[in-house]
Every structure is written in structure tokens, then in C-alpha cells.
XYZ file of C-alpha atoms in Angstrom:
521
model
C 100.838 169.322 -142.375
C 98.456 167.851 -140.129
C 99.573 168.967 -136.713
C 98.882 167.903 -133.460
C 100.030 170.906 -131.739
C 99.896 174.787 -132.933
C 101.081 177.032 -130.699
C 100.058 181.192 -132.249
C 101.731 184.496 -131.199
C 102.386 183.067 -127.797
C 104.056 186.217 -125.979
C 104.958 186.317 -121.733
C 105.803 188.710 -119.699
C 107.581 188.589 -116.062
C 107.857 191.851 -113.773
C 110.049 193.767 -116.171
C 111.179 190.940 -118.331
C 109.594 190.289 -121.859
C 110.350 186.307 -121.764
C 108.380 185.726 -125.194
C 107.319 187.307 -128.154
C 104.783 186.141 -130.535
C 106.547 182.556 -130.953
C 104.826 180.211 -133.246
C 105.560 176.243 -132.773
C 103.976 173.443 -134.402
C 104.269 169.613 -134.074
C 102.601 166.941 -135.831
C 102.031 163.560 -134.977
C 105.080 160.949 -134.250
C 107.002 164.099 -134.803
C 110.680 164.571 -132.659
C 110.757 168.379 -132.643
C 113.891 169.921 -131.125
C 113.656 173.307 -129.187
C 117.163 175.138 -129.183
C 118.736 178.173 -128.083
C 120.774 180.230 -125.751
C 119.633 179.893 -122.356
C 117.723 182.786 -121.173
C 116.346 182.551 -124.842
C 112.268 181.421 -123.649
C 112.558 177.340 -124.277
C 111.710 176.413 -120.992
C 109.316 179.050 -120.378
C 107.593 178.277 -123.548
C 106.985 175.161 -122.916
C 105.806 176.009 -119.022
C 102.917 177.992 -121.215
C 102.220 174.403 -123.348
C 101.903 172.646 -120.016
C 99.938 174.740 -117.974
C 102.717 175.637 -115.535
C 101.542 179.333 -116.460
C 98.028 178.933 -116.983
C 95.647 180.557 -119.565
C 95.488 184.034 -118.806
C 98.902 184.388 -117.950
C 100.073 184.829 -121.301
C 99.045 186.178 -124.775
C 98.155 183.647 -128.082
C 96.455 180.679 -128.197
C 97.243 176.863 -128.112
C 95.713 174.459 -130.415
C 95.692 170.370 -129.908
C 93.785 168.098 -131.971
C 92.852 171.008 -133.801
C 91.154 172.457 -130.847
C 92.301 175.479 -128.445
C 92.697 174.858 -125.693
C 93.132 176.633 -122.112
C 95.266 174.784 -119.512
C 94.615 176.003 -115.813
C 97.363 173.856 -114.337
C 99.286 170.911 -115.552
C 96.557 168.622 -114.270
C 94.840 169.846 -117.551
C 97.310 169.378 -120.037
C 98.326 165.779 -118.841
C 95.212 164.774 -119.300
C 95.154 165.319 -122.910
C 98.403 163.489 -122.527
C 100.639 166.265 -122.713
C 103.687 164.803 -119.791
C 106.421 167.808 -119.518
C 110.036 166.485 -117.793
C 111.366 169.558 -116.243
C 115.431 169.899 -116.124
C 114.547 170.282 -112.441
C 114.125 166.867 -110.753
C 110.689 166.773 -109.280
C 110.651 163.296 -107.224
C 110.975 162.706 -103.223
C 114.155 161.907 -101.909
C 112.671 159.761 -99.287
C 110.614 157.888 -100.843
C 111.548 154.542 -103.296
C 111.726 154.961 -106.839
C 108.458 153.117 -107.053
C 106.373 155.247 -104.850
C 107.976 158.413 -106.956
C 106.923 156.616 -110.325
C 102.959 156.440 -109.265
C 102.945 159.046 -106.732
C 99.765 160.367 -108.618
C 98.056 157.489 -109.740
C 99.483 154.232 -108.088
C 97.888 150.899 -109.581
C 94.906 150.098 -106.807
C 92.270 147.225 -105.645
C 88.791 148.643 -103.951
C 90.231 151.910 -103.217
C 93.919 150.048 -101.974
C 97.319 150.442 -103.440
C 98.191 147.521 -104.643
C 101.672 147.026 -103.533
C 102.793 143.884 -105.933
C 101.150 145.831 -109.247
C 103.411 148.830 -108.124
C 106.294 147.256 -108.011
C 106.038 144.894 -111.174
C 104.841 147.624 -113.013
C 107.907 150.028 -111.663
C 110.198 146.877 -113.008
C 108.467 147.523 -116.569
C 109.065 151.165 -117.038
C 112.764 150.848 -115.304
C 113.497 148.177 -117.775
C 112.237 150.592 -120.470
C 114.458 153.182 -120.176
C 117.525 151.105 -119.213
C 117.935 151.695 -115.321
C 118.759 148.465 -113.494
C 117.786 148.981 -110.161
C 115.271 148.016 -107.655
C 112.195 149.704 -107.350
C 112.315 150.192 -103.372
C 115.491 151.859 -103.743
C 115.095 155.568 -101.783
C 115.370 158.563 -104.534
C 117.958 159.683 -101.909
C 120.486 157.044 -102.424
C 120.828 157.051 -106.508
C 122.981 159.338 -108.402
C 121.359 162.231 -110.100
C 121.595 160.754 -113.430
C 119.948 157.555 -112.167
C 117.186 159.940 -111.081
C 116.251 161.781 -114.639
C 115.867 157.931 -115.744
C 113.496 157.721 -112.755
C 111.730 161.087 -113.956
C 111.385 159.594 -117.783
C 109.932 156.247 -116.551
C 107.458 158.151 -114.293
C 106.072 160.443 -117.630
C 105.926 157.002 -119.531
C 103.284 155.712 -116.949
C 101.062 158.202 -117.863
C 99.169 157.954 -121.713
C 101.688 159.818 -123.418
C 100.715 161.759 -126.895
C 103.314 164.189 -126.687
C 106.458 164.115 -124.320
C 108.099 167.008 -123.523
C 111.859 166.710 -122.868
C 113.642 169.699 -120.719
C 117.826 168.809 -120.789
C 116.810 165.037 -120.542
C 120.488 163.936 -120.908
C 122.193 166.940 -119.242
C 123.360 164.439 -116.955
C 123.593 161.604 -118.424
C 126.291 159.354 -119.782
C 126.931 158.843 -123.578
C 125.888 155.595 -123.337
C 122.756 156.296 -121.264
C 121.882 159.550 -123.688
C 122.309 157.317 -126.648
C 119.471 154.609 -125.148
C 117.287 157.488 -124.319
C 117.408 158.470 -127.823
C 116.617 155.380 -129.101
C 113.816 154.942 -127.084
C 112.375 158.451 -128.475
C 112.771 156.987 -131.547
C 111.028 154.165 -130.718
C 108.177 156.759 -129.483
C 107.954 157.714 -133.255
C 107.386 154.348 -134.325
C 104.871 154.474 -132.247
C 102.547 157.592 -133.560
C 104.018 159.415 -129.438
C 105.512 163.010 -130.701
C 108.612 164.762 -128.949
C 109.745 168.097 -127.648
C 113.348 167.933 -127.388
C 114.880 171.019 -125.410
C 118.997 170.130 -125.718
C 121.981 171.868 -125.852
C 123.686 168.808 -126.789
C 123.387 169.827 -130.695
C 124.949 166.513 -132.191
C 122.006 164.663 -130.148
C 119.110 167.238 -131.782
C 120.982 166.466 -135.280
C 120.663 162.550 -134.795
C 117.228 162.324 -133.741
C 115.123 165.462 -134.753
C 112.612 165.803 -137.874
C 112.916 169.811 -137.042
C 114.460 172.102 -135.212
C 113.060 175.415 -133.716
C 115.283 178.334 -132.781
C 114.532 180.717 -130.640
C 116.723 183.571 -129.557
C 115.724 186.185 -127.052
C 111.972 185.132 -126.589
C 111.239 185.100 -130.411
C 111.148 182.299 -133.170
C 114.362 183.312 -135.783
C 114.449 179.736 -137.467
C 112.779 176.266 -138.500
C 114.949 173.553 -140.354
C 113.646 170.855 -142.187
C 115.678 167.588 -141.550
C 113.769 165.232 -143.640
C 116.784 166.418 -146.310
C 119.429 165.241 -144.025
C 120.899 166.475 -141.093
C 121.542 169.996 -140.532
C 124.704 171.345 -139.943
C 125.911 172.068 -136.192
C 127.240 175.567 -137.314
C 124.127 176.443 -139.084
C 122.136 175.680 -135.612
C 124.723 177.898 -133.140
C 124.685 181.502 -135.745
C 120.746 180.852 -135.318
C 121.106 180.452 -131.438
C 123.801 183.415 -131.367
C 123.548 185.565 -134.206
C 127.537 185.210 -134.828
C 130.159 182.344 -135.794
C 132.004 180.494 -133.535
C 135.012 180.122 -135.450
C 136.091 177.381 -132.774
C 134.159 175.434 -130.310
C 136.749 175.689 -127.477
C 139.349 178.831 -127.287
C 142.725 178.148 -127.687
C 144.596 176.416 -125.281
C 148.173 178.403 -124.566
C 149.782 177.309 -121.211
C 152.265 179.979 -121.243
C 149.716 182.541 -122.262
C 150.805 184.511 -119.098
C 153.960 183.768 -119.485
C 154.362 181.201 -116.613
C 154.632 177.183 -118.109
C 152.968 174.809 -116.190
C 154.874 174.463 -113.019
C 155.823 172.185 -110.428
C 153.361 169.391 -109.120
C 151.018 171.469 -106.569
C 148.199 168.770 -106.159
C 149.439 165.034 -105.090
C 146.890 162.222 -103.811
C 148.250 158.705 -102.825
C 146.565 155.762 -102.477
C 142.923 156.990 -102.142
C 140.653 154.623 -100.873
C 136.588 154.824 -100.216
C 133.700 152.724 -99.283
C 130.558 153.149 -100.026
C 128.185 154.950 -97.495
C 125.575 152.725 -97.077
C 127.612 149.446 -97.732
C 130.673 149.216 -95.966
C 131.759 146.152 -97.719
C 131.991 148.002 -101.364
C 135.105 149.600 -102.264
C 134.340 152.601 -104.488
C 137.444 153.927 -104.894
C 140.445 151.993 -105.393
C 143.900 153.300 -103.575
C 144.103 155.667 -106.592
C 147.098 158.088 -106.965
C 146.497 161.531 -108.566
C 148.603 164.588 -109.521
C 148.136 167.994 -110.684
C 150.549 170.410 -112.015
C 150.541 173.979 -111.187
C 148.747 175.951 -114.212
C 147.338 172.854 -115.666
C 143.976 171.563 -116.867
C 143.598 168.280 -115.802
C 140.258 166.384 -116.855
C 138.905 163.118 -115.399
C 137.017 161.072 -118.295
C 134.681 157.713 -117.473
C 131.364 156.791 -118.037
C 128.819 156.970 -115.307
C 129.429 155.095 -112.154
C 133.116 154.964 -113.096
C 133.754 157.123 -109.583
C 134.506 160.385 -110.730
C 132.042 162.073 -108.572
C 132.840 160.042 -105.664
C 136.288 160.603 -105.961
C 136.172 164.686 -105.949
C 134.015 164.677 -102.848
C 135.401 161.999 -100.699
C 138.374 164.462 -101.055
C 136.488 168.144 -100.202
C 136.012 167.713 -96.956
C 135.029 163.820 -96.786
C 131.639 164.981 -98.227
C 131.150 161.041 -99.635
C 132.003 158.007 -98.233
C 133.537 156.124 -95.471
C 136.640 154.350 -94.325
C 138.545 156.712 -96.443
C 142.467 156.061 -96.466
C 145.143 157.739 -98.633
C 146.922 160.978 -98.232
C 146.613 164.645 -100.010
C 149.288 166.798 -100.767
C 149.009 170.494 -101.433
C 152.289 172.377 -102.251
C 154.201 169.689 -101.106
C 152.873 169.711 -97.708
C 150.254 167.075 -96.095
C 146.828 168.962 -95.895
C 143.884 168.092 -93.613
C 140.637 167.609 -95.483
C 138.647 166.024 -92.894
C 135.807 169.069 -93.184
C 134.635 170.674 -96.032
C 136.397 173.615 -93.549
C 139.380 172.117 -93.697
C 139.476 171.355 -96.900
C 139.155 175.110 -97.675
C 141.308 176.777 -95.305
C 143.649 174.107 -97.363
C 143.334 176.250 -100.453
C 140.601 172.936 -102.237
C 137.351 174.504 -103.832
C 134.979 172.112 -105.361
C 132.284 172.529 -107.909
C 129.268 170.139 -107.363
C 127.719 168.670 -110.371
C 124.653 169.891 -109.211
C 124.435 173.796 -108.821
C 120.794 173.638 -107.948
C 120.765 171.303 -105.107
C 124.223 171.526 -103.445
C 125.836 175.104 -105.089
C 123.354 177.835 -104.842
C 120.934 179.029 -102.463
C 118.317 180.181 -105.413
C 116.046 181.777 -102.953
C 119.048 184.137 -102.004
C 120.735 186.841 -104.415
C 123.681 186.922 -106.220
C 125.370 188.854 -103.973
C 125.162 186.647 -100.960
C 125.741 183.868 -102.716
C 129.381 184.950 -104.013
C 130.428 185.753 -100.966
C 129.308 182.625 -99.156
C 131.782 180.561 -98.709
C 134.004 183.163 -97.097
C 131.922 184.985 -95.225
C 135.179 186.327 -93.018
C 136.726 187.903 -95.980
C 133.542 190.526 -96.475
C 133.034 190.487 -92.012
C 136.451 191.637 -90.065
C 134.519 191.657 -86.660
C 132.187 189.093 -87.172
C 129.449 191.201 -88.940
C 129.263 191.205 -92.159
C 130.321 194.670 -93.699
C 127.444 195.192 -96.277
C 129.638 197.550 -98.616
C 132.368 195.650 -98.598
C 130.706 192.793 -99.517
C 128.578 194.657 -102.597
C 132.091 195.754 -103.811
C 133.348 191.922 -103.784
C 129.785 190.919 -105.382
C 129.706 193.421 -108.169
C 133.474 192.704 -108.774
C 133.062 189.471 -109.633
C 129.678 189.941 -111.396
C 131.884 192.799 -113.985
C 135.031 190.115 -114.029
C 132.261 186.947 -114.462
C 130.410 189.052 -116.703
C 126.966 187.500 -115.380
C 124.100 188.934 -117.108
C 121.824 190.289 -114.535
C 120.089 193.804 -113.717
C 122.374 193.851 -110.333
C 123.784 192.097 -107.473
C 120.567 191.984 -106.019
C 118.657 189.891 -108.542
C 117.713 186.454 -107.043
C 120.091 183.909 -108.238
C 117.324 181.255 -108.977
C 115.932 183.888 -111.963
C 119.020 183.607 -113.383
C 120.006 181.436 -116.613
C 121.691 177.976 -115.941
C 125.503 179.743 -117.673
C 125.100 182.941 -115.332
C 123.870 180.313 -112.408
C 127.521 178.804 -113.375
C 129.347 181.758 -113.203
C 127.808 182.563 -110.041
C 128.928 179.025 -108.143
C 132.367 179.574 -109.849
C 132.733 183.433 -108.233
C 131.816 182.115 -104.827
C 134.815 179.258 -105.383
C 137.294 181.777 -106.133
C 136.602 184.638 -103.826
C 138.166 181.417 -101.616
C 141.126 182.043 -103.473
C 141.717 178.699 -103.621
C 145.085 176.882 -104.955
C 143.186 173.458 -106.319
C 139.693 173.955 -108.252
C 138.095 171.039 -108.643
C 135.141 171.432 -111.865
C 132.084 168.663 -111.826
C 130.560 168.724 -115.169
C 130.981 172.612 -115.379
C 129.002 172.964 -118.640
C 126.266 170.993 -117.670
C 123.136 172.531 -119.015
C 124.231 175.341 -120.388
C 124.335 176.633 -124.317
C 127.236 176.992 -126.435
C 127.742 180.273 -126.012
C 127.598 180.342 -122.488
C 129.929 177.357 -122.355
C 132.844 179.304 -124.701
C 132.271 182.207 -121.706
C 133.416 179.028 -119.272
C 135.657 177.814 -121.215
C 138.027 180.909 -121.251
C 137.310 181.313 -117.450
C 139.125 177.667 -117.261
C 141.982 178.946 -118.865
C 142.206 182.496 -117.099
C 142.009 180.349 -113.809
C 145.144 177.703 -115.355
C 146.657 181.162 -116.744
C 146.594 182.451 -113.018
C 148.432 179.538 -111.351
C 145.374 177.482 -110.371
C 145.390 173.770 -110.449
C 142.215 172.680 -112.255
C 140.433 169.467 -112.331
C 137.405 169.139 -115.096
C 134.891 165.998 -114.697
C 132.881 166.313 -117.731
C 130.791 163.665 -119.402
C 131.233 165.075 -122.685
C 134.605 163.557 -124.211
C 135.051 166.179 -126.951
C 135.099 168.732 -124.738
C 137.541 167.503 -121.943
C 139.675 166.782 -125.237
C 138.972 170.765 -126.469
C 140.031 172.362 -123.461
C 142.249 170.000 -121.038
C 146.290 169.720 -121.277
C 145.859 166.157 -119.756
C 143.328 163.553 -119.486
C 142.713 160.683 -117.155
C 140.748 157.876 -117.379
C 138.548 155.939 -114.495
C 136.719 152.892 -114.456
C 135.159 151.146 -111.555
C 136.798 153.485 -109.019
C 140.929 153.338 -110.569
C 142.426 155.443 -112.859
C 142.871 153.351 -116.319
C 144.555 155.156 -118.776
C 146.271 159.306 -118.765
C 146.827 161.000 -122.220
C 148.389 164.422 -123.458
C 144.879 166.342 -123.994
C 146.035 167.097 -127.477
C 147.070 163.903 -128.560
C 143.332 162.176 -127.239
C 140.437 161.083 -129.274
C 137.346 159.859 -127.953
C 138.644 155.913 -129.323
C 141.633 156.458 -127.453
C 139.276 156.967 -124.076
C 136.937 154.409 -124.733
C 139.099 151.802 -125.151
C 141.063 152.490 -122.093
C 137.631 151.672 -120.336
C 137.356 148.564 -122.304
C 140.689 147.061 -121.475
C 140.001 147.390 -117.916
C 136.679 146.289 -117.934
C 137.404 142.921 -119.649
C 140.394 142.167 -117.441
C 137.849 142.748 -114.508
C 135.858 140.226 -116.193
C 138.590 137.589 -116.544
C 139.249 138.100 -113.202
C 142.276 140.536 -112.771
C 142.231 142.986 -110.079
C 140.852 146.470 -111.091
């Protein structure tokens, strides 16, 4: 094979960690090669060595392109040989318009001046290209964070691309947007552009890869061939975990602890929000919402359907304005005007984005589980420091979160055991409504069984919980209900066992074409 990239024996080491060892990678030309495995397994890190992020020197083996090695001091280096990395960490400005974030680098210029009208046409291009309809002086800050990995892809494509690298692209997108984003790699191919594909979305890797790498604790246990056809899913996860998943999601057994789902704990009543920024646009629409006591209720709908908006305009009011409607909780009006409030109310909510708005990375995993009740571990208003090591490595044992101890900094963790941390600081709340945003997000398989049972030790336990997921198969795996919103409303509710993914998607249909004739939504 005549390949465009070898990597040989490429081994790294962190302060007591052995992150790789001795992986071998190749890619040739036009070639979409996946990257899979647990997390924690050396993906991301590997390709940090292909990019420069951890420069020559900082590792053992060598790296060959075009048949030459080569030594990467930064990533300035490698993108110059056209080597563009997308990291599953967002890496553009708030503040500043998706245009400026596009060319930040290299922004189209006359005589030494940005030109302003070549920015902006040429932002319109790339947005266009991968499918995101929005105007290029929109602020970062003010599109969702889906919206924004479409941002991150258009600003890799302005660059002379040979071979994209691809970290999570679609962690958080929607089917629909996933599926155009894999088109688009294929149309890459066409093209003679090869593709690193890091996903833990495994039916994605089957559709669109020509190979598929596993690697599993730092090392390289597998290569499959897909020229011959797809490769099995189950084939792929014993590589990644060295042992069968007999099923996908563990059984679902509402009486498991010998309490049936109970009595409606949860109510909301007409639920109304406007948008932040424009007070004329109704996001959501006077919804009403249950949730039964020991229940898993999940919230299905493609992005922008409101789902989001909808959690957090309840914690606390985090999103929104001129919010109307009334929250029940135990059959007694709550106050959620705070995210205090909402709290003390017995509400926990887990953001959709554990990096940004669940974790404090720079902190360890001890003061992050304790966090949001910082009373509970300080009785006279200073915190008790063995009391709240006890509560940490409680819920680290109970969590099992895979870490050398309490003290280990919460962003060195993987993306699962990042999970388990945000969900340990929730319930040391002890909260009576849980309230899950895309809870698998990023994570591998196996960590995502580990979160799975969690869900149903929580239901198990009495807990009300709420699951916003993107991924239809699994809100249909592990939910005893599913509801459906569209364009801010609630469009369609089905027994979780009895759903299918058709049953879902045409629920969004029928709503959206009576919007389009005209009907209210």
C-alpha cells in the first residue's frame, strides 16, 4: 500500500502513566481510517503526537508523511504539510463572530488589510459546505454547541487539507447533521483528502470507514479490512473491551427493588420561553410535562427541537426570558427562580456540556463532588476536610471512577469517569428530579453500559429521571417512556418498549408539515 502516513512504535509517557505503547498506524491516500476504543485507551493522545500537540522529543517512534519522517515542533508544523486536527474540545472565541473564528489565523487580506467582504463571502462558502445556515457575524457565544463543531469543521476546511483529523466530530450532533458530515467525508475521498475518524458512534465508523484501528490500553490489538463489507459492531466492541456485551443496554426492571413506578412526582404546566436575545421568539411552547416516581423518562427531537432549552429554562431559569408556566414537585408548587432554588427544591440538572458548564477540570475530583453542596461536607461554614474526603471517596467506590485517588485532577480524567464525576456531584444533592442532557455523550460503550445501570439504580431508588439523548436507539434501550419535541412542543409520547426510531421520526414529521400548512405548533 502506498501510504501517506506511517506512524512506527510510537510509545508516550505522562508522570506515572504509560499512555502509548509501540502503536503502529498507517493511512493511505483518500483513505477514511477510523480510530476506536475505550476512552482512556490513547486515541486522542495519539493523534496529539501526529499533530504536534506533543512535539518531537516528547515521545518515542517516528512519523513518516510522503514517505518522509518527519518531526513536528508544534501544530504550526504539521498544518503546514496539511495535516488540520479537530479536537473534541471546541477551540473558537466566544466573542468573536463565526467568521472572525473561521480565519482567525490566516484571514483573506489586501496590502497587509483584512479584507472584510472576502471574509465574509468566503465564511458563507465553507458554512454552506458543511450544512450550517447561519450568518457569518453571528458571536460563537450565541450558537448552540453543536452549531459550533460545524463552525470548527468549516474552519479546518479553510486550510489545504491532505489529511483531516476528526476527534468525536458528531458527539454532538444530530442524526441528521452527523449523517451530512459523513457525506461530506466521503466526498473528501472523492477527492484524493484522507480521514482520521476518532468515534464512538460505531454504526457511523461501519458506514463510512475503509479500516478500522483498535486500540485498547495504549497499544494497537486490531486492524479490519472493510473493503469486504462492513464489519460487524460486535466484532469492533470485544476488540475495544476484551469481553462480549451480550446486550447493549442492561435490562430494564421497574420493580427491580421492589417498588413499581409510583405516583406522579414531577408535573410542569404550560411552560412557556422566549428566546434571550429576541424577545419576540417563542422557544418553548406552553408545554405540559410529567414524571412518575421511579421512572425513566426520555425527551427525543432533533436539534433545535428545544430540548436543551426546555431543561434549563426550568433549573433555575438558567435560559431564557419571559418564562410562564408552573412546576410541581411532590404535588406541591416549587420555586425555581435560581439555580438555588431550584436545588433546595430537590431538581439536579446535567448540562450537555461537562467541560464547559459541569466540571471545574483544573480542580480534583474531590472538590468537584462535593460542589454543589458545599453545606453538607461544612456544618459551621468551613468546610470539614475529612468529612468531605469520606463523601468524595464514597462516591468514587459507589461510581466506580477509575482514578489513582480523590485527589487526581478531574480534567486528566477520561470523558465516562468525567461523567461519573458530574453525576456524583448531582446526587450528593440528593435530589428528587434528575434531569440527564445527553449523558453518554462522548463516551465508549463500555463506559456508557457503566451509565446505563447508574440510570436504573437512580429509577430503582425512587428518583425521577429525565434522559435528553440524541441517539434514538438508546433512549429506546433504556427509557420506560419517550416523548417527542419539535419546534419547542411536545409531539408525540410512547411506551419506551413499544418505540422504534420510525415511530419517533414520524411524530416530528407530522408536526412539522402541519406547521407548514399553517396549523399552530
Amino acid at each position: 500500500m502506498n501510504a501517506l502516513l506511517e506512524m512506527r512504535g510510537i510509545s508516550k509517557h505522562f508522570t506515572g502513566v504509560k499512555a502509548l505503547s509501540g502503536v503502529d498506524l498507517t493511512v493511505a491516500p483518500g483513505e477514511i481510517h477510523a480510530l476506536v476504543g475505550e476512552n482512556g485507551a490513547g486515541k486522542s493522545t495519539l493523534m496529539k503526537v501526529l499533530s504536534g500537540v506533543h512535539p518531537h522529543g516528547s515521545y518515542e517512534g517516528a512519523i513518516l508523511f510522503d514517505s518522509e519522517e518527519r518531526r513536528f515542533r508544534d501544530i504550526n508544523d504539521s498544518e503546514a504539510l496539511g495535516i488540520i486536527i479537530i479536537h473534541q474540545e471546541l477551540a473558537l472565541i466566544p466573542l468573536m463572530s463565526i467568521a472572525e473564528n473561521i480565519f482567525l489565523t490566516d484571514p483573506p487580506a489586501r496590502f497587509g488589510i483584512i479584507d472584510r467582504s472576502a471574509v465574509h463571502r468566503r465564511a458563507r462558502e465553507l458554512l454552506a459546505k458543511v450544512g450550517l445556515d447561519e450568518n457569518p457575524d453571528t458571536l460563537v457565544t450565541n450558537i448552540g454547541v453543536g452549531k459550533q463543531q460545524l463552525v470548527e469543521i468549516a474552519k479546518a476546511l479553510s486550510k489545504k487539507v491532505r489529511l483531516l483529523i476528526l476527534d468525536e466530530p458528531t458527539a454532538s450532533l444530530s442524526e441528521k447533521d452527523s449523517a451530512a458530515l459523513l457525506d461530506l467525508l466521503l466526498e473528501f475521498k472523492a477527492q484524493g483528502i484522507a480521514s482520521i475518524l476518532i468515534s464512538h458512534k460505531l454504526n457511523e465508523v461501519s458506514r463510512v470507514a475503509d479500516r478500522i484501528t483498535v486500540l485498547r490500553d495504549g497499544r494497537t490489538v486490531d486492524t479490519m479490512d472493510c473493503s469486504a463489507g462492513a464489519v460487524e459492531e460486535d466484532r469492533i466492541i470485544r476488540s475495544m473491551v476484551d469481553r462480549d456485551l451480550e446486550h447493549r443496554y442492561p435490562k430494564r426492571e421497574p420493580t427491580a427493588s421492589g417498588t413499581a413506578i409510583g405516583e406522579t412526582i414531577f408535573k410542569v404546566r404550560d411552560w412557556s420561553v422566549f428566546h434571550p436575545l429576541h424577545a419576540d421568539r417563542q422557544v418553548i411552547r406552553n408545554v405540559d410535562f410529567e414524571v412518575k416516581r421511579g421512572e425513566i423518562v426520555g425527551i427525543a427531537g432533533l436539534m433545535g427541537a428545544g430540548r436543551t432549552e426546555f431543561a434549563m429554562s426550568i433549573f433555575g431559569r438558567s435560559w431564557g426570558q419571559k418564562i410562564a408556566g408552573q412546576v410541581e414537585i411532590e404535588g406541591r408548587p416549587v420555586d425555581l427562580s435560581t439555580v438555588r432554588r431550584a436545588v433546595d427544591a430537590g431538581l439536579a440538572y446535567v448540562t450537555e456540556d461537562r467541560k464547559q458548564l459541569g466540571l471545574l477540570l483544573a480542580d480534583d475530583i474531590r472538590k468537584n463532588i462535593t460542589l454543589a453542596n458545599l453545606p453538607a461536607v461544612a456544618p459551621a461554614s468551613v468546610i470539614d476536610d475529612v468529612r468531605e474526603l469520606k463523601v468524595a471517596a464514597d462516591y468514587r467506590a459507589r461510581m466506580r471512577i477509575r482514578s489513582h485517588s480523590v485527589y487526581q485532577e478531574t480534567g486528566k480524567l477520561s470523558g465516562g469517569n468525567q461523567q461519573k464525576v458530574v453525576l456524583s456531584k448531582w446526587l450528593f444533592t440528593d435530589p428528587k428530579v434528575l434531569i440527564l442532557d445527553e449523558p453518554t455523550r462522548g463516551i465508549d460503550v463500555g463506559a456508557k453500559y457503566e451509565i446505563y445501570c447508574i440510570i436504573n439504580e437512580l429509577a430503582d431508588a425512587g428518583k425521577a429521571v429525565i434522559v435528553i439523548s440524541s441517539e434514538m436507539p438508546e433512549l429506546i434501550g433504556i427509557c420506560d417512556r419517550i416523548c417527542v419535541m419539535n419546534e419547542g412542543a411536545f409531539v408525540g409520547e410512547f411506551p419506551g418498549p413499544d418505540c422504534t426510531q420510525e415511530k419517533i421520526m414520524r411524530a416530528i414529521m407530522r408536526h412539522t408539515n402541519r406547521a407548514k400548512e399553517g396549523e399552530r405548533p
